[in-house]
mmCIF file of C-alpha atoms in Angstrom:
data_model
loop_
_atom_site.group_PDB
_atom_site.id
_atom_site.type_symbol
_atom_site.label_atom_id
_atom_site.label_comp_id
_atom_site.label_asym_id
_atom_site.label_seq_id
_atom_site.Cartn_x
_atom_site.Cartn_y
_atom_site.Cartn_z
ATOM 1 C CA ILE A 26 101.716 79.677 108.221
ATOM 2 C CA ALA A 27 100.459 82.423 110.519
ATOM 3 C CA GLY A 28 97.245 82.108 112.519
ATOM 4 C CA ASN A 29 95.470 85.415 113.093
ATOM 5 C CA ALA A 30 91.951 84.534 114.250
ATOM 6 C CA ILE A 31 90.040 81.621 115.746
ATOM 7 C CA ALA A 32 86.309 80.960 115.949
ATOM 8 C CA ASN A 33 84.556 79.267 118.867
ATOM 9 C CA THR A 34 84.146 76.274 116.515
ATOM 10 C CA GLY A 35 87.945 75.846 116.293
ATOM 11 C CA PHE A 36 88.385 77.051 112.713
ATOM 12 C CA VAL A 37 91.477 79.221 112.226
ATOM 13 C CA GLY A 38 92.105 82.025 109.730
ATOM 14 C CA GLY A 39 95.473 83.451 108.780
ATOM 15 C CA GLY A 40 98.057 83.664 106.022
ATOM 16 C CA ILE A 41 100.367 81.196 104.326
ATOM 17 C CA ASN A 42 103.800 82.600 103.518
ATOM 18 C CA GLN A 43 104.917 80.821 100.376
ATOM 19 C CA LEU A 44 105.778 82.877 97.301
ATOM 20 C CA SER A 45 103.113 85.271 98.506
ATOM 21 C CA HIS A 46 100.879 85.502 101.540
ATOM 22 C CA GLN A 47 97.629 83.651 100.878
ATOM 23 C CA PRO A 48 94.596 84.109 103.160
ATOM 24 C CA TYR A 49 93.333 80.744 104.401
ATOM 25 C CA LEU A 50 90.755 78.936 106.521
ATOM 26 C CA TRP A 51 91.965 75.891 108.455
ATOM 27 C CA ASN A 52 89.888 73.153 110.038
ATOM 28 C CA PRO A 53 92.167 71.477 112.592
ATOM 29 C CA ALA A 54 89.663 68.614 113.025
ATOM 30 C CA ILE A 55 90.597 67.117 109.649
ATOM 31 C CA ASN A 56 93.904 66.604 107.871
ATOM 32 C CA VAL A 57 93.099 66.175 104.172
ATOM 33 C CA GLY A 58 91.943 69.431 102.600
ATOM 34 C CA ALA A 59 92.053 71.149 105.961
ATOM 35 C CA ILE A 60 93.673 74.372 104.680
ATOM 36 C CA VAL A 61 91.537 76.211 102.132
ATOM 37 C CA PRO A 62 92.430 79.469 100.357
ATOM 38 C CA VAL A 63 89.870 82.226 100.961
ATOM 39 C CA GLY A 64 89.458 85.863 100.047
ATOM 40 C CA ILE A 65 90.841 85.738 96.521
ATOM 41 C CA LEU A 66 89.541 88.842 94.727
ATOM 42 C CA PRO A 67 89.395 89.222 90.932
ATOM 43 C CA ASN A 68 91.942 91.329 89.034
ATOM 44 C CA ALA A 69 94.532 90.976 91.806
ATOM 45 C CA THR A 70 97.973 92.390 91.074
ATOM 46 C CA THR A 71 99.940 91.698 94.274
ATOM 47 C CA LYS A 72 98.229 88.379 95.039
ATOM 48 C CA HIS A 73 98.889 88.359 98.746
ATOM 49 C CA GLY A 74 96.972 89.049 101.924
ATOM 50 C CA GLU A 75 95.775 87.496 105.141
ATOM 51 C CA ALA A 76 92.636 86.432 106.946
ATOM 52 C CA ARG A 77 92.173 88.588 110.061
ATOM 53 C CA GLY A 78 88.837 87.660 111.581
ATOM 54 C CA ILE A 79 86.414 84.722 111.595
ATOM 55 C CA ASN A 80 83.027 84.106 113.178
ATOM 56 C CA ASP A 81 81.275 80.886 114.186
ATOM 57 C CA THR A 82 79.549 80.521 110.793
ATOM 58 C CA ARG A 83 83.053 80.573 109.217
ATOM 59 C CA GLN A 84 82.654 83.961 107.555
ATOM 60 C CA VAL A 85 86.208 85.251 107.141
ATOM 61 C CA VAL A 86 87.387 88.851 106.737
ATOM 62 C CA GLY A 87 90.813 90.094 105.784
ATOM 63 C CA ILE A 88 92.813 91.749 103.049
ATOM 64 C CA TYR A 89 93.903 90.506 99.638
ATOM 65 C CA ASP A 90 95.670 92.612 97.030
ATOM 66 C CA ASN A 91 95.411 95.579 99.432
ATOM 67 C CA ARG A 92 91.603 95.335 99.411
ATOM 68 C CA GLY A 93 89.239 94.211 102.145
ATOM 69 C CA PHE A 94 87.284 90.994 101.628
ATOM 70 C CA LEU A 95 84.464 88.956 103.143
ATOM 71 C CA TRP A 96 84.438 85.216 102.412
ATOM 72 C CA THR A 97 81.243 83.269 103.140
ATOM 73 C CA PRO A 98 81.012 79.451 102.963
ATOM 74 C CA GLY A 99 78.472 77.936 100.558
ATOM 75 C CA SER A 100 76.938 75.885 103.389
ATOM 76 C CA PRO A 101 77.878 74.886 106.937
ATOM 77 C CA GLN A 102 79.473 71.653 105.678
ATOM 78 C CA GLN A 103 81.380 73.153 102.730
ATOM 79 C CA MET A 104 84.919 74.477 102.639
ATOM 80 C CA VAL A 105 84.154 76.433 99.447
ATOM 81 C CA GLY A 106 82.467 79.791 99.348
ATOM 82 C CA THR A 107 82.138 83.217 97.778
ATOM 83 C CA THR A 108 84.295 86.302 98.200
ATOM 84 C CA VAL A 109 83.154 89.916 97.990
ATOM 85 C CA ALA A 110 85.193 93.097 98.264
ATOM 86 C CA LEU A 111 84.525 95.343 101.270
ATOM 87 C CA PRO A 112 84.591 99.151 101.457
ATOM 88 C CA ILE A 113 86.860 99.007 104.549
ATOM 89 C CA GLU A 114 90.081 97.276 105.571
ATOM 90 C CA PRO A 115 88.580 94.743 108.017
ATOM 91 C CA TYR A 116 90.076 93.353 111.208
ATOM 92 C CA ASP A 117 87.264 91.389 112.841
ATOM 93 C CA ILE A 118 83.737 90.045 112.362
ATOM 94 C CA ASN A 119 81.165 88.958 114.937
ATOM 95 C CA ASN A 120 78.330 86.437 114.725
ATOM 96 C CA ARG A 121 75.834 89.263 114.069
ATOM 97 C CA GLY A 122 77.455 90.139 110.746
ATOM 98 C CA GLN A 123 79.170 93.305 111.967
ATOM 99 C CA ILE A 124 82.692 93.976 110.687
ATOM 100 C CA VAL A 125 85.146 96.480 112.153
ATOM 101 C CA GLY A 126 88.225 97.959 110.580
ATOM 102 C CA VAL A 127 89.620 101.145 109.125
ATOM 103 C CA SER A 128 89.206 103.325 106.058
ATOM 104 C CA GLN A 129 91.153 106.498 105.326
ATOM 105 C CA GLY A 130 92.594 106.516 108.856
ATOM 106 C CA LYS A 131 89.188 106.304 110.567
ATOM 107 C CA ALA A 132 87.631 103.506 112.632
ATOM 108 C CA GLN A 133 84.709 101.990 110.729
ATOM 109 C CA LEU A 134 81.828 99.589 111.321
ATOM 110 C CA TYR A 135 80.371 97.742 108.314
ATOM 111 C CA THR A 136 77.039 95.936 108.672
ATOM 112 C CA ILE A 137 76.613 93.076 106.192
ATOM 113 C CA SER A 138 72.788 93.017 106.243
ATOM 114 C CA THR A 139 72.430 96.677 105.258
ATOM 115 C CA GLY A 140 75.741 97.409 103.553
ATOM 116 C CA ALA A 141 76.025 100.492 105.780
ATOM 117 C CA VAL A 142 79.418 101.890 106.786
ATOM 118 C CA THR A 143 79.549 103.902 110.022
ATOM 119 C CA ASP A 144 82.444 106.213 110.888
ATOM 120 C CA LEU A 145 82.718 105.428 114.609
ATOM 121 C CA GLY A 146 84.658 108.604 115.408
ATOM 122 C CA SER A 147 81.898 110.788 113.992
ATOM 123 C CA LEU A 148 79.199 109.427 116.290
ATOM 124 C CA PRO A 149 77.773 112.339 118.316
ATOM 125 C CA GLU A 150 78.291 110.403 121.538
ATOM 126 C CA VAL A 151 82.008 109.976 120.816
ATOM 127 C CA ARG A 152 82.460 113.651 119.916
ATOM 128 C CA ALA A 153 80.485 114.805 122.962
ATOM 129 C CA ALA A 154 82.827 112.757 125.163
ATOM 130 C CA GLY A 155 85.760 114.778 123.855
ATOM 131 C CA TRP A 156 87.469 112.089 121.789
ATOM 132 C CA ARG A 157 89.275 113.832 118.939
ATOM 133 C CA SER A 158 89.251 110.789 116.667
ATOM 134 C CA LEU A 159 88.950 107.022 116.576
ATOM 135 C CA SER A 160 91.586 105.872 114.112
ATOM 136 C CA MET A 161 91.323 102.080 114.325
ATOM 137 C CA ALA A 162 88.699 99.466 115.206
ATOM 138 C CA ARG A 163 90.446 96.119 115.850
ATOM 139 C CA ALA A 164 87.889 93.811 117.446
ATOM 140 C CA ILE A 165 84.143 93.382 117.931
ATOM 141 C CA ASN A 166 82.286 90.830 120.041
ATOM 142 C CA ASP A 167 78.742 89.477 119.763
ATOM 143 C CA ASN A 168 77.499 92.159 122.187
ATOM 144 C CA GLY A 169 78.594 94.835 119.704
ATOM 145 C CA GLN A 170 81.453 96.030 121.910
ATOM 146 C CA ILE A 171 84.281 97.487 119.836
ATOM 147 C CA THR A 172 87.873 98.163 120.833
ATOM 148 C CA GLY A 173 90.614 99.960 119.003
ATOM 149 C CA THR A 174 92.817 103.036 119.086
ATOM 150 C CA GLY A 175 91.953 106.715 119.074
ATOM 151 C CA VAL A 176 93.026 110.152 120.210
ATOM 152 C CA ASN A 177 91.431 111.161 123.516
ATOM 153 C CA ALA A 178 90.505 114.636 124.781
ATOM 154 C CA ALA A 179 94.060 115.215 126.053
ATOM 155 C CA GLY A 180 95.474 114.526 122.574
ATOM 156 C CA GLU A 181 96.981 111.186 123.585
ATOM 157 C CA ILE A 182 96.819 108.033 121.468
ATOM 158 C CA HIS A 183 94.847 105.597 123.567
ATOM 159 C CA ALA A 184 92.882 102.360 123.437
ATOM 160 C CA TYR A 185 89.106 102.703 123.725
ATOM 161 C CA LEU A 186 86.086 100.511 124.379
ATOM 162 C CA LEU A 187 82.733 101.286 122.750
ATOM 163 C CA SER A 188 79.825 99.476 124.382
ATOM 164 C CA PRO A 189 76.243 99.866 123.154
ATOM 165 C CA GLY A 190 74.282 101.569 125.919
ATOM 166 C CA SER A 191 77.458 102.281 127.948
ATOM 167 C CA PRO A 192 80.135 104.986 128.040
ATOM 168 C CA VAL A 193 83.007 105.123 125.559
ATOM 169 C CA ARG A 194 85.969 104.810 127.819
ATOM 170 C CA PRO A 195 89.706 104.569 127.664
ATOM 171 C CA ILE A 196 91.293 101.242 128.496
ATOM 172 C CA GLY A 197 94.005 101.136 131.124
ATOM 173 C CA PRO A 198 95.609 104.042 132.963
ATOM 174 C CA ASP A 199 94.540 107.419 131.651
ATOM 175 C CA ARG A 200 94.934 110.664 133.526
ATOM 176 C CA ILE A 201 91.567 111.932 132.280
ATOM 177 C CA ARG A 202 89.581 108.718 132.580
ATOM 178 C CA ASP A 203 87.442 110.008 135.449
ATOM 179 C CA ARG A 204 86.276 113.122 133.643
ATOM 180 C CA VAL A 205 82.653 113.011 132.545
ATOM 181 C CA ARG A 206 83.485 114.118 129.010
ATOM 182 C CA ASP A 207 85.364 110.841 128.418
ATOM 183 C CA ARG A 208 82.312 108.751 129.130
ATOM 184 C CA VAL A 209 79.869 108.305 126.274
ATOM 185 C CA LEU A 210 76.613 106.419 126.178
ATOM 186 C CA LEU A 211 76.028 104.823 122.798
ATOM 187 C CA PRO A 212 72.511 103.849 121.816
ATOM 188 C CA PRO A 213 71.906 100.084 122.077
ATOM 189 C CA SER A 214 72.584 98.265 118.792
ATOM 190 C CA ARG A 215 69.619 96.874 116.924
#
């Protein structure tokens, strides 16, 4: 069993390595029925995957059969739910229903309420700051801050932090971090 994500409520998401990797949701507060398979998509051929992100309402995102999924519990007390396929390969979900991940080598944001997919690297603010591309979005918090990996103005692969209403900036040492073109103000999220 591999744990990949944990919610503030203590629920854990990950993968069980038996004959195949099965995405799961685990409630450590109970023993019987504590590990529940999630994310099983119809017409699966490889029948393996993993849960990668979970929020406090126990919505789980991950991959199954090389496709992204979102699993939502039927009610707060239930350990059964519904699974839908996603248009991105997800890595994390926040409590606002925003999912980050990757599609075709580009960092993406998927918003559950609207079904909209945003290519983060194509945002005018990111381009104006000189970032060549944002290739991966790995995590998002409830403030809408996103971190991942991209190619900065100097052509270096580097971690970034996108903050609504704040500059896009490299994380850690970066020889160009003090240049104005590497600071981007994103409009506040709605």
